[in-house]
Amino acid sequence: MSFGSAVHFIGSFILMAALILTIVINISAPVANQKSLSFTTLSLTTGNNAWFGVFGYCWEVDSVFQCTKAKIGYDAADIMKTIAQPTNSWSWETETGLKALSVALIMHPIGSGVTFIAFLLSLPEGTCVSIMATLVSLLAAGVNICALVIDAVMFKSLEKAIKDAEVGFSKYGVTYYLSLAVAIASAIAFILMLFTCCAGRRERRNAERKVGDNVSY
């Protein structure tokens, strides 16, 4: 196995790992119905808690654990009002912004799909396939990084809302760190795919040059 092929194999493996992590992210609360799988955890002074995921959220009131049905977009401000019981209501901009961000979390399943395609294209070796794998890997990295940014912005929005109301605190959940790992892995995979694509073309040019020299000789 040549050095270029070895690097290509590593890139494919990293894409597979990123794909598995994106699947775990997509089954975060409320799909998995688990407190541990969420990108934001709210711990409130009322003793209640909430966990936000990609397709919804879970909450705990008086030791009773419940989750919403999985769907695209949800009203994070509404459940915070219910379980946090703030003395001051949140602004319309805050509520609308949280709703929009929850819809934007659709970037996670989109990232899974693009990463899956990039992984499939990375399996065979060849000029055309290698170029396609590199381009799709770039797209996957872009989508996954965008999803990470959305996670961070939504967390900061939730954190600010809770802080302004003085009803508790928020912290990053496991899913957020998985999202960070996916973004980094996708970027590394793209760099490796780009390297193998360029190295492969260089090797073919050298081989063609040697053949030409032999024919001339």
PDB file of N, CA and C in Angstrom, residues 38-43 50 155-156 158-159 168-174 176:
ATOM      1  N   SER A  38     -27.846  15.470  25.156  1.00  0.00           N
ATOM      2  CA  SER A  38     -28.410  16.785  24.865  1.00  0.00           C
ATOM      3  C   SER A  38     -27.253  17.745  24.650  1.00  0.00           C
ATOM      4  N   PHE A  39     -27.495  18.839  23.926  1.00  0.00           N
ATOM      5  CA  PHE A  39     -26.407  19.785  23.721  1.00  0.00           C
ATOM      6  C   PHE A  39     -26.459  20.927  24.723  1.00  0.00           C
ATOM      7  N   THR A  40     -27.573  21.068  25.448  1.00  0.00           N
ATOM      8  CA  THR A  40     -27.682  22.084  26.494  1.00  0.00           C
ATOM      9  C   THR A  40     -28.484  21.531  27.663  1.00  0.00           C
ATOM     10  N   THR A  41     -27.992  21.738  28.869  1.00  0.00           N
ATOM     11  CA  THR A  41     -28.698  21.335  30.076  1.00  0.00           C
ATOM     12  C   THR A  41     -28.976  22.576  30.918  1.00  0.00           C
ATOM     13  N   LEU A  42     -30.235  22.752  31.315  1.00  0.00           N
ATOM     14  CA  LEU A  42     -30.618  23.874  32.172  1.00  0.00           C
ATOM     15  C   LEU A  42     -30.897  23.357  33.577  1.00  0.00           C
ATOM     16  N   SER A  43     -30.211  23.912  34.550  1.00  0.00           N
ATOM     17  CA  SER A  43     -30.452  23.588  35.958  1.00  0.00           C
ATOM     18  C   SER A  43     -31.025  24.840  36.611  1.00  0.00           C
ATOM     19  N   ALA A  50     -34.068  20.984  32.341  1.00  0.00           N
ATOM     20  CA  ALA A  50     -34.462  20.780  30.946  1.00  0.00           C
ATOM     21  C   ALA A  50     -33.237  20.400  30.129  1.00  0.00           C
ATOM     22  N   PHE A 155     -26.970  27.804  22.437  1.00  0.00           N
ATOM     23  CA  PHE A 155     -26.585  27.668  23.843  1.00  0.00           C
ATOM     24  C   PHE A 155     -26.415  29.041  24.490  1.00  0.00           C
ATOM     25  N   LYS A 156     -25.725  29.939  23.787  1.00  0.00           N
ATOM     26  CA  LYS A 156     -25.511  31.278  24.331  1.00  0.00           C
ATOM     27  C   LYS A 156     -26.834  32.022  24.507  1.00  0.00           C
ATOM     28  N   LEU A 158     -29.809  30.595  25.107  1.00  0.00           N
ATOM     29  CA  LEU A 158     -30.452  30.000  26.279  1.00  0.00           C
ATOM     30  C   LEU A 158     -29.776  30.473  27.565  1.00  0.00           C
ATOM     31  N   GLU A 159     -28.453  30.515  27.531  1.00  0.00           N
ATOM     32  CA  GLU A 159     -27.690  30.947  28.705  1.00  0.00           C
ATOM     33  C   GLU A 159     -28.041  32.383  29.081  1.00  0.00           C
ATOM     34  N   GLY A 168     -31.450  30.338  37.246  1.00  0.00           N
ATOM     35  CA  GLY A 168     -30.632  29.135  37.196  1.00  0.00           C
ATOM     36  C   GLY A 168     -29.412  29.330  36.322  1.00  0.00           C
ATOM     37  N   PHE A 169     -28.896  28.233  35.807  1.00  0.00           N
ATOM     38  CA  PHE A 169     -27.728  28.313  34.927  1.00  0.00           C
ATOM     39  C   PHE A 169     -27.809  27.208  33.873  1.00  0.00           C
ATOM     40  N   SER A 170     -27.028  27.358  32.826  1.00  0.00           N
ATOM     41  CA  SER A 170     -26.999  26.371  31.744  1.00  0.00           C
ATOM     42  C   SER A 170     -25.574  25.869  31.555  1.00  0.00           C
ATOM     43  N   LYS A 171     -25.445  24.698  30.978  1.00  0.00           N
ATOM     44  CA  LYS A 171     -24.125  24.150  30.694  1.00  0.00           C
ATOM     45  C   LYS A 171     -24.196  23.288  29.436  1.00  0.00           C
ATOM     46  N   TYR A 172     -23.038  23.146  28.792  1.00  0.00           N
ATOM     47  CA  TYR A 172     -22.974  22.334  27.580  1.00  0.00           C
ATOM     48  C   TYR A 172     -23.237  20.872  27.912  1.00  0.00           C
ATOM     49  N   GLY A 173     -23.963  20.206  27.007  1.00  0.00           N
ATOM     50  CA  GLY A 173     -24.214  18.785  27.158  1.00  0.00           C
ATOM     51  C   GLY A 173     -23.255  17.962  26.316  1.00  0.00           C
ATOM     52  N   VAL A 174     -23.347  16.652  26.434  1.00  0.00           N
ATOM     53  CA  VAL A 174     -22.458  15.741  25.705  1.00  0.00           C
ATOM     54  C   VAL A 174     -22.573  15.939  24.200  1.00  0.00           C
ATOM     55  N   TYR A 176     -23.116  18.521  22.432  1.00  0.00           N
ATOM     56  CA  TYR A 176     -22.375  19.677  21.918  1.00  0.00           C
ATOM     57  C   TYR A 176     -20.924  19.292  21.637  1.00  0.00           C
TER      58      TYR A 176
END
